[in-house]
Coordinates of C-alpha atoms in Angstrom, one line a residue:
M1 CA -17.1 117.8 -28.0
E2 CA -17.1 118.1 -31.8
C3 CA -13.5 118.7 -32.8
P4 CA -12.8 120.7 -36.0
H5 CA -9.2 119.5 -36.3
L6 CA -9.6 115.8 -37.0
S7 CA -9.4 116.0 -40.8
S8 CA -6.0 117.8 -40.7
S9 CA -4.6 115.8 -37.7
V10 CA -5.6 112.2 -38.2
C11 CA -3.1 111.1 -40.9
I12 CA -2.0 107.6 -40.0
A13 CA -3.3 104.4 -41.6
P14 CA -5.4 102.3 -39.2
D15 CA -3.1 99.3 -39.8
S16 CA 0.1 101.3 -39.7
A17 CA 3.3 99.2 -39.3
K18 CA 4.8 102.1 -37.4
F19 CA 2.9 101.0 -34.2
P20 CA 5.1 99.3 -31.6
N21 CA 4.9 95.6 -30.9
G22 CA 2.9 94.2 -28.0
S23 CA -0.4 95.3 -26.4
P24 CA -1.2 99.1 -26.8
S25 CA -2.0 99.4 -23.0
S26 CA 1.6 98.5 -22.2
W27 CA 3.4 100.5 -24.9
C28 CA 6.3 102.7 -23.6
C29 CA 6.8 106.4 -24.0
S30 CA 9.4 107.0 -26.7
V31 CA 11.1 109.6 -24.4
C32 CA 11.1 108.3 -20.8
R33 CA 10.1 104.6 -21.5
S34 CA 7.3 104.7 -19.0
N35 CA 4.4 102.4 -19.7
K36 CA 2.0 104.3 -17.6
S37 CA -0.8 106.1 -19.5
P38 CA 0.5 105.7 -23.1
W39 CA -1.0 107.9 -25.8
V40 CA -0.5 107.5 -29.5
C41 CA -0.3 110.6 -31.8
L42 CA -2.8 110.2 -34.7
T43 CA -0.6 112.2 -37.0
C44 CA 2.7 110.3 -36.7
S45 CA 1.8 107.2 -34.6
S46 CA 4.6 108.0 -32.0
V47 CA 3.8 107.0 -28.4
H48 CA 4.3 109.3 -25.4
C49 CA 3.2 109.3 -21.8
G50 CA 0.2 111.3 -20.5
R51 CA 0.3 114.7 -18.8
Y52 CA 0.0 113.2 -15.4
V53 CA 3.0 110.9 -15.8
N54 CA 5.8 113.0 -17.4
G55 CA 3.7 114.9 -20.0
H56 CA 5.7 113.9 -23.1
A57 CA 2.5 113.6 -25.2
K58 CA 1.7 117.2 -24.6
K59 CA 5.3 118.2 -25.1
H60 CA 5.2 116.4 -28.5
Y61 CA 2.3 118.5 -29.5
E62 CA 3.9 121.7 -28.3
D63 CA 7.2 121.0 -30.1
A64 CA 5.3 120.6 -33.3
Q65 CA 3.8 124.1 -33.1
V66 CA 5.5 126.9 -35.1
P67 CA 4.4 130.5 -35.1
L68 CA 2.1 131.0 -38.1
T69 CA 3.0 134.0 -40.3
N70 CA 0.5 133.9 -43.1
H71 CA -2.6 132.0 -44.3
K72 CA -0.9 129.7 -46.8
K73 CA 1.7 128.7 -44.2
S74 CA -1.1 128.1 -41.8
E75 CA -2.8 125.7 -44.2
K76 CA 0.5 123.9 -44.8
Q77 CA 1.4 123.5 -41.2
D78 CA -2.1 122.6 -40.1
K79 CA -1.6 119.2 -41.8
A80 CA 1.1 118.2 -39.3
Q81 CA 0.2 119.9 -36.0
H82 CA 0.0 116.6 -34.1
T83 CA -3.0 117.9 -32.1
V84 CA -5.0 114.7 -31.7
C85 CA -4.0 111.6 -29.8
M86 CA -5.6 108.5 -28.5
D87 CA -5.4 106.8 -25.0
C88 CA -4.0 103.4 -25.6
S89 CA -5.8 101.9 -22.7
S90 CA -9.4 103.4 -22.9
Y91 CA -9.2 104.4 -26.7
S92 CA -10.6 107.9 -25.9
T93 CA -9.5 110.6 -28.2
Y94 CA -8.2 114.0 -27.1
C95 CA -7.4 117.2 -28.9
Y96 CA -4.8 119.5 -27.4
R97 CA -5.9 122.5 -29.4
C98 CA -9.5 122.1 -28.1
D99 CA -8.2 120.9 -24.7
D100 CA -11.0 118.4 -24.5
F101 CA -12.0 114.9 -25.4
V102 CA -13.4 114.3 -28.8
V103 CA -16.6 112.4 -29.7
N104 CA -16.8 113.0 -33.5
D105 CA -14.9 111.3 -36.3
T106 CA -13.4 112.1 -39.8
K107 CA -15.6 111.6 -42.8
L108 CA -13.8 108.4 -43.5
G109 CA -14.2 107.2 -39.9
L110 CA -10.4 107.0 -39.4
V111 CA -10.6 107.5 -35.6
Q112 CA -12.9 104.5 -35.2
K113 CA -10.7 102.4 -37.5
V114 CA -7.6 103.3 -35.5
R115 CA -9.5 102.5 -32.3
E116 CA -10.6 99.1 -33.6
H117 CA -7.1 98.4 -34.8
L118 CA -5.7 99.1 -31.3
Q119 CA -8.4 96.9 -29.7
N120 CA -7.4 94.1 -32.1
L121 CA -3.8 94.5 -31.1
E122 CA -4.7 94.4 -27.5
N123 CA -6.9 91.3 -27.9
S124 CA -4.2 89.5 -29.9
A125 CA -1.6 90.1 -27.3
F126 CA -4.0 89.0 -24.6
T127 CA -4.9 85.8 -26.4
A128 CA -1.2 84.9 -27.0
D129 CA -0.5 85.3 -23.3
R130 CA -3.6 83.7 -22.0
H131 CA -2.5 80.0 -22.2
R132 CA 0.8 80.7 -20.3
K133 CA -1.1 82.5 -17.6
R134 CA -3.7 79.8 -17.3
K135 CA -1.1 77.1 -16.9
L136 CA 0.7 79.0 -14.2
L137 CA -2.6 79.6 -12.4
E138 CA -3.6 75.9 -12.7
N139 CA -0.2 74.8 -11.3
S140 CA -0.5 76.8 -8.2
S141 CA -3.3 76.0 -5.7
L142 CA -2.8 79.5 -4.2
N143 CA -3.1 81.5 -7.5
S144 CA -5.7 79.3 -9.2
K145 CA -8.3 80.6 -6.8
L146 CA -10.4 77.4 -7.0
L147 CA -12.9 76.5 -4.3
K148 CA -15.0 73.4 -3.9
V149 CA -18.7 74.2 -3.6
N150 CA -21.1 71.3 -3.1
G151 CA -18.6 68.9 -4.5
S152 CA -17.9 70.9 -7.7
T153 CA -14.9 73.1 -8.4
T154 CA -15.7 76.8 -8.9
A155 CA -13.2 79.4 -10.2
I156 CA -12.8 82.5 -8.1
C157 CA -11.0 85.2 -9.9
A158 CA -10.9 88.8 -8.7
T159 CA -10.5 91.6 -11.2
G160 CA -8.2 94.6 -10.7
L161 CA -9.0 98.2 -11.5
R162 CA -6.7 100.2 -13.7
N163 CA -5.2 103.4 -12.3
L164 CA -6.3 106.3 -14.5
G165 CA -3.8 108.7 -12.9
N166 CA -3.7 108.8 -9.1
T167 CA -7.1 107.1 -8.9
C168 CA -6.0 104.5 -6.3
F169 CA -8.2 106.3 -3.8
M170 CA -11.2 105.4 -5.9
N171 CA -10.1 101.9 -6.7
A172 CA -9.6 101.0 -3.1
I173 CA -13.1 102.2 -2.2
L174 CA -14.7 100.4 -5.1
Q175 CA -13.0 97.1 -4.4
S176 CA -14.1 97.4 -0.7
L177 CA -17.7 98.1 -1.6
S178 CA -17.7 95.3 -4.1
N179 CA -17.0 92.8 -1.3
I180 CA -19.9 94.0 0.9
E181 CA -22.2 91.3 -0.4
Q182 CA -25.6 92.8 0.5
F183 CA -24.7 96.2 -0.9
C184 CA -23.0 94.9 -4.1
C185 CA -25.8 92.4 -4.9
Y186 CA -28.5 95.1 -4.8
F187 CA -26.7 97.2 -7.5
K188 CA -25.8 94.2 -9.7
E189 CA -29.4 93.1 -9.8
L190 CA -30.6 96.5 -11.0
P191 CA -31.7 96.5 -14.7
A192 CA -29.4 98.2 -17.2
V193 CA -30.3 101.6 -18.5
E194 CA -29.6 103.0 -22.0
L195 CA -28.5 106.5 -21.4
R196 CA -28.2 107.5 -25.0
N197 CA -30.7 107.4 -27.8
G198 CA -31.3 108.6 -31.4
K199 CA -28.4 108.6 -33.8
T200 CA -25.9 107.4 -31.1
A201 CA -28.0 104.5 -29.7
G202 CA -26.0 101.3 -29.4
R203 CA -22.6 103.0 -29.8
R204 CA -20.0 102.9 -27.1
T205 CA -20.0 106.0 -25.0
Y206 CA -16.8 108.1 -24.9
H207 CA -17.4 110.6 -22.2
T208 CA -16.2 114.2 -22.5
R209 CA -16.1 117.1 -20.0
S210 CA -18.5 119.1 -22.2
Q211 CA -21.4 116.6 -22.0
G212 CA -24.4 117.7 -20.1
D213 CA -25.3 116.3 -16.7
N214 CA -28.5 114.7 -18.1
N215 CA -26.3 112.2 -20.0
V216 CA -24.8 110.5 -17.0
S217 CA -26.0 108.4 -14.1
L218 CA -23.8 107.5 -11.2
V219 CA -25.9 104.5 -10.2
E220 CA -25.7 103.0 -13.7
E221 CA -21.9 103.4 -14.0
F222 CA -21.5 102.1 -10.5
R223 CA -23.6 99.1 -11.4
K224 CA -21.5 98.4 -14.5
T225 CA -18.3 98.6 -12.5
L226 CA -19.5 96.2 -9.8
C227 CA -20.7 93.8 -12.5
A228 CA -17.3 93.8 -14.1
L229 CA -15.6 92.7 -10.9
W230 CA -15.5 89.0 -9.7
Q231 CA -16.4 87.7 -13.2
G232 CA -13.1 85.8 -13.8
S233 CA -11.4 88.3 -16.1
Q234 CA -7.6 88.2 -16.0
T235 CA -7.5 91.7 -17.5
A236 CA -7.9 94.8 -15.2
F237 CA -11.1 96.7 -15.7
S238 CA -10.9 100.4 -16.5
P239 CA -13.4 102.5 -14.5
E240 CA -13.1 105.4 -16.9
S241 CA -16.8 105.9 -17.5
L242 CA -17.5 105.9 -13.8
F243 CA -14.6 108.4 -13.2
Y244 CA -16.0 110.8 -15.8
V245 CA -19.4 110.7 -14.1
V246 CA -17.6 111.5 -10.8
W247 CA -16.0 114.5 -12.6
K248 CA -19.5 115.6 -13.7
I249 CA -21.3 115.5 -10.3
M250 CA -18.4 115.8 -7.8
P251 CA -16.3 118.8 -8.9
N252 CA -14.0 118.3 -5.9
F253 CA -12.6 115.2 -7.6
R254 CA -11.9 116.6 -11.1
G255 CA -8.4 116.2 -12.3
Y256 CA -5.8 113.5 -11.6
Q257 CA -4.3 114.7 -8.3
Q258 CA -4.4 112.3 -5.2
Q259 CA -7.6 112.6 -3.2
D260 CA -8.7 111.4 0.3
A261 CA -10.3 108.0 0.0
H262 CA -12.6 108.6 3.0
E263 CA -13.9 111.9 1.5
F264 CA -14.5 110.1 -1.8
M265 CA -16.4 107.3 -0.1
R266 CA -18.7 109.8 1.6
Y267 CA -19.4 111.8 -1.6
L268 CA -20.0 108.5 -3.5
L269 CA -22.5 107.1 -0.9
D270 CA -24.3 110.5 -0.6
H271 CA -24.7 110.9 -4.3
L272 CA -25.8 107.2 -4.8
H273 CA -28.3 107.8 -2.0
L274 CA -29.7 111.0 -3.6
E275 CA -30.0 109.4 -7.1
L276 CA -31.7 106.3 -5.7
Q277 CA -34.3 108.4 -4.0
G278 CA -35.4 109.5 -7.5
G279 CA -36.6 106.0 -8.3
F280 CA -33.6 105.1 -10.6
N281 CA -34.4 102.4 -13.2
G282 CA -38.0 102.4 -12.2
V283 CA -37.1 100.8 -8.8
S284 CA -38.8 102.8 -6.2
C285 CA -37.9 100.7 -3.2
S286 CA -35.2 98.1 -2.7
P287 CA -36.0 94.5 -1.6
I288 CA -33.9 95.2 1.5
L289 CA -36.1 98.1 2.4
Q290 CA -39.3 96.1 1.8
E291 CA -38.0 93.4 4.1
N292 CA -37.4 96.1 6.7
S293 CA -40.9 97.5 6.3
T294 CA -42.0 96.1 9.6
L295 CA -39.5 98.1 11.6
S296 CA -40.7 101.1 13.5
A297 CA -40.0 104.5 12.0
S298 CA -37.7 105.3 15.0
N299 CA -35.4 102.5 14.0
K300 CA -35.0 103.5 10.4
C301 CA -32.1 105.7 9.5
C302 CA -33.1 108.2 6.8
I303 CA -30.6 110.8 5.6
N304 CA -31.9 113.7 3.5
G305 CA -35.3 112.1 2.9
A306 CA -36.5 108.6 2.2
S307 CA -34.4 105.5 3.0
T308 CA -32.4 103.8 0.3
V309 CA -30.1 100.7 0.2
V310 CA -27.3 103.1 1.2
T311 CA -28.9 104.0 4.5
A312 CA -30.5 100.5 5.0
I313 CA -27.0 99.0 5.0
F314 CA -24.6 101.8 6.3
G315 CA -27.1 103.9 8.2
G316 CA -27.0 104.1 12.0
I317 CA -28.2 106.6 14.6
L318 CA -26.2 108.5 17.2
Q319 CA -27.5 110.1 20.4
N320 CA -25.6 113.3 21.2
E321 CA -25.9 114.3 24.9
V322 CA -24.8 117.8 26.0
N323 CA -25.0 118.9 29.7
C324 CA -24.6 122.4 30.8
L325 CA -22.0 122.5 33.7
I326 CA -23.6 125.7 35.2
C327 CA -27.3 124.8 35.5
G328 CA -27.3 121.1 34.6
T329 CA -29.6 121.3 31.7
E330 CA -29.4 118.3 29.4
S331 CA -29.9 118.4 25.7
R332 CA -30.3 115.3 23.5
K333 CA -30.2 115.1 19.7
F334 CA -30.4 112.1 17.4
D335 CA -28.1 112.2 14.4
P336 CA -28.0 109.7 11.5
F337 CA -24.6 108.5 10.3
L338 CA -23.1 106.4 7.5
D339 CA -19.7 106.1 9.1
L340 CA -18.0 107.0 12.4
S341 CA -14.8 109.1 12.3
L342 CA -12.6 108.0 15.3
D343 CA -9.6 109.9 16.7
I344 CA -6.4 108.0 17.5
P345 CA -5.8 108.8 21.2
S346 CA -2.9 111.2 21.6
Q347 CA -1.0 108.9 24.0
F348 CA -0.6 106.4 21.1
R349 CA 0.5 108.7 18.4
N350 CA 4.2 108.0 18.6
K351 CA 3.8 104.2 18.3
R352 CA 4.2 103.4 14.6
S353 CA 4.4 99.6 14.6
K354 CA 2.8 96.7 16.4
N355 CA 6.2 95.4 17.6
Q356 CA 7.5 98.7 18.9
E357 CA 8.2 98.4 22.7
N358 CA 7.5 101.9 23.9
G359 CA 4.2 101.3 25.7
P360 CA 0.9 99.4 24.9
V361 CA -0.5 99.0 21.4
C362 CA -3.4 101.2 20.4
S363 CA -6.5 99.1 19.7
L364 CA -9.7 99.9 17.8
R365 CA -11.5 99.6 21.2
D366 CA -9.3 102.5 22.5
C367 CA -10.4 104.6 19.5
L368 CA -14.1 103.7 20.1
R369 CA -13.8 104.4 23.8
S370 CA -12.3 107.8 23.1
F371 CA -15.2 108.6 20.7
T372 CA -17.9 107.7 23.2
D373 CA -16.3 108.8 26.5
L374 CA -17.6 111.9 28.3
E375 CA -15.8 114.9 27.1
E376 CA -15.6 118.5 28.4
L377 CA -15.9 121.0 25.6
D378 CA -13.2 123.6 25.4
E379 CA -13.5 127.4 25.2
T380 CA -13.9 127.3 21.4
E381 CA -16.9 124.9 21.6
L382 CA -19.1 126.6 24.3
Y383 CA -22.7 125.3 24.3
M384 CA -25.6 127.7 23.9
C385 CA -27.7 126.8 27.0
H386 CA -31.4 127.6 26.4
K387 CA -32.0 127.9 30.2
C388 CA -29.0 130.1 30.9
K389 CA -29.6 131.9 27.6
K390 CA -25.9 132.2 26.9
K391 CA -23.0 130.1 25.9
Q392 CA -21.7 128.0 28.8
K393 CA -19.1 125.3 29.6
S394 CA -20.6 121.9 29.0
T395 CA -19.8 118.2 28.6
K396 CA -20.6 116.0 25.6
K397 CA -21.1 112.3 25.2
F398 CA -22.1 110.1 22.2
W399 CA -24.2 106.9 22.4
I400 CA -25.1 104.7 19.5
Q401 CA -28.9 104.5 19.4
K402 CA -29.0 102.1 16.3
L403 CA -26.2 100.1 14.8
P404 CA -26.0 99.7 11.0
K405 CA -25.9 96.4 9.0
V406 CA -22.3 97.4 7.9
L407 CA -20.3 99.5 10.4
C408 CA -17.8 101.8 8.6
L409 CA -15.1 103.1 10.9
H410 CA -12.8 105.9 9.7
L411 CA -9.5 106.4 11.7
K412 CA -8.6 110.1 11.6
R413 CA -5.0 109.7 10.4
F414 CA -4.7 113.2 8.9
H415 CA -4.7 116.4 10.9
W416 CA -3.9 120.0 10.3
T417 CA -0.9 121.8 11.8
A418 CA -0.1 125.5 11.3
Y419 CA 0.8 125.0 7.7
L420 CA 0.5 121.3 6.8
R421 CA -1.8 118.4 6.9
N422 CA 0.2 115.7 8.7
K423 CA -0.4 111.9 9.0
V424 CA -0.8 110.0 12.2
D425 CA 1.1 106.8 11.3
T426 CA 0.2 104.9 14.5
Y427 CA -0.5 101.2 14.2
V428 CA -4.1 100.4 15.4
E429 CA -4.9 96.8 16.3
F430 CA -8.2 95.7 15.0
P431 CA -10.1 92.3 15.2
L432 CA -10.9 90.3 12.1
R433 CA -13.9 88.7 13.9
G434 CA -16.2 89.4 16.8
L435 CA -16.0 93.2 17.2
D436 CA -18.5 93.6 20.1
M437 CA -20.3 97.0 19.9
K438 CA -22.8 96.3 22.8
C439 CA -21.1 98.5 25.4
Y440 CA -21.4 101.5 23.1
L441 CA -25.2 101.2 22.7
L442 CA -27.7 103.5 24.4
E443 CA -30.0 100.6 25.3
P444 CA -27.8 97.5 25.3
E445 CA -30.5 95.5 27.1
N446 CA -32.7 95.7 24.0
S447 CA -30.1 93.9 21.8
G448 CA -29.3 90.2 21.8
P449 CA -25.6 89.1 22.2
E450 CA -25.3 88.3 18.4
N451 CA -26.9 91.5 17.3
C452 CA -23.8 93.5 18.3
L453 CA -21.1 91.3 16.8
Y454 CA -19.3 92.3 13.6
D455 CA -16.8 90.6 11.4
L456 CA -14.3 92.5 9.2
A457 CA -15.3 92.6 5.5
A458 CA -12.7 95.1 4.1
V459 CA -10.0 97.5 5.1
V460 CA -8.6 100.5 3.1
V461 CA -4.9 101.3 3.8
H462 CA -3.0 104.5 3.0
H463 CA 0.7 104.1 2.3
G464 CA 2.9 107.2 2.5
S465 CA 3.2 110.3 4.6
G466 CA 0.6 112.8 3.4
V467 CA -3.0 113.0 2.2
G468 CA -2.0 114.6 -1.1
S469 CA 0.6 111.9 -1.8
G470 CA 1.1 108.2 -1.2
H471 CA -0.9 105.3 -2.4
Y472 CA -4.2 103.5 -1.4
T473 CA -4.7 99.7 -1.4
A474 CA -7.5 97.5 0.1
Y475 CA -7.8 94.2 1.7
A476 CA -11.2 92.3 1.5
T477 CA -12.6 88.9 2.2
H478 CA -14.5 87.0 -0.5
E479 CA -16.0 83.6 0.1
G480 CA -13.7 82.9 3.0
R481 CA -10.4 84.1 1.4
W482 CA -8.6 87.4 1.8
F483 CA -7.5 89.4 -1.2
H484 CA -5.2 92.4 -1.6
F485 CA -6.3 94.9 -4.1
N486 CA -3.5 97.1 -5.5
D487 CA -5.0 98.8 -8.5
S488 CA -4.8 96.4 -11.4
T489 CA -3.0 93.7 -9.3
V490 CA -5.0 91.4 -7.1
T491 CA -3.3 88.7 -5.0
L492 CA -4.5 86.2 -2.4
T493 CA -3.1 87.0 1.1
E494 CA -3.1 85.7 4.6
E495 CA -5.0 86.9 7.7
D496 CA -1.7 87.6 9.4
T497 CA -0.8 90.1 6.7
V498 CA -4.2 91.8 7.0
V499 CA -4.0 92.4 10.8
K500 CA -0.6 94.0 10.4
A501 CA -2.0 96.7 8.1
K502 CA -2.2 100.3 9.2
A503 CA -5.9 100.7 8.7
Y504 CA -7.5 103.9 7.4
I505 CA -11.1 102.8 6.8
L506 CA -12.6 99.6 8.3
F507 CA -15.8 97.9 7.0
Y508 CA -17.4 95.6 9.5
A509 CA -20.4 93.5 8.5
E510 CA -23.0 92.4 11.1
R511 CA -22.7 88.8 12.0
Q512 CA -25.4 86.7 10.3
A513 CA -26.6 84.6 13.2
R514 CA -30.4 84.9 13.2
A515 CA -33.3 84.9 10.7
G516 CA -36.2 87.3 10.8
P517 CA -38.1 90.0 8.9
D518 CA -35.5 92.6 9.8
K519 CA -32.6 90.5 8.7
L520 CA -30.7 91.1 5.5

């Protein structure tokens, strides 16, 4: 939005010596000393934490406000109202009086000058620290992330994602998807799109909640984010632009409260699918879909219209069989899916760790078996039998009619009680390699032995006790090594650590063992 308060609130010199030492992104709040989400006041250059940490930046503004009694006093006080501040990590500008982000500048361009000064401070601090970090990385074979490929040494360096304020749910999903090779490569190979034109062409975009929906593209920001990962940068990438697009098109995720990672993943994939159907970037059909063009229509999974890379990779088909227990009438329905949500069987719900001795360990196969086993529907789920012409008791069974290229399995760890949504903290044992899905297929005889084998690509873990709290991290494999993604921190890890995790979402990639026109 165009803020009218800049001329009276932006009073500091761009090279002010009052700024703290060090990189702006790590400056500490002058009240609580937190270095999370630092904001600098553009009136007095004091640094405080954001409203979703301890809110001292907002309190600094509120403390500066005095009841205005006359016009002259108003003019005098307007010069020092401390209304405008700048995010020291993303360099976005915010006005507390307007309660919105700011896109304009003063006549002298002071906001942009302060922004450039903070960027220079950040770059200087990074350059000074880079040699020390590089030497530490080179001295450790584990942390250097070097692999030999065809006799030459290639650097493998994963990039973390900054937490913008309880956005670990988004970061864990983005890191997982970035390690699903076929999916990630498709987006990275899309041509870039210039979303702005006219007077603002070529400038950096600073998103605001008041911008129109026509100014944003989820596919474009998702593409930019994926391109920023795995490029060797030692500095965490800030997915701010993507997050603001999410705010625009997914109202459920506005704000900075903790969200459900699975719910976010479904919204993200659904909206990517819908936008890609519109021929984004002039690409009407993905190469993956062209390769699959020889498949029969019955084997394609299309959700809400034409197929896209989302459904080509994550899309599968379920057969839902319902049998009336009174007359025996059978009803069959085919439902496309992007993921399967699996209950943790009730007999395992008290077992919290792998080494606990009270009974057998729950396995992923137990959860899959519970999902596909014949089930008698209770009184609240009576089936409307077309032959009996009334609701009757019935049984239900799921079969998988078509397996996807990437099988996404969601373990239902959160359930509602009378007043709360509680977490099922049961450890579920899952294989890193060779998950065999053949016994869950409707027609297993039509699938070869290798067609049904899956290897783990990524896993999202929820730490904590409730869906509205806690923390999300992810494990993913990249070029034969496992990494742990914890927001801005990325570390190499061992397989033994991965298998001990209490998985929430599992991404299994189809084992690549054959070549053919329908092979990715």
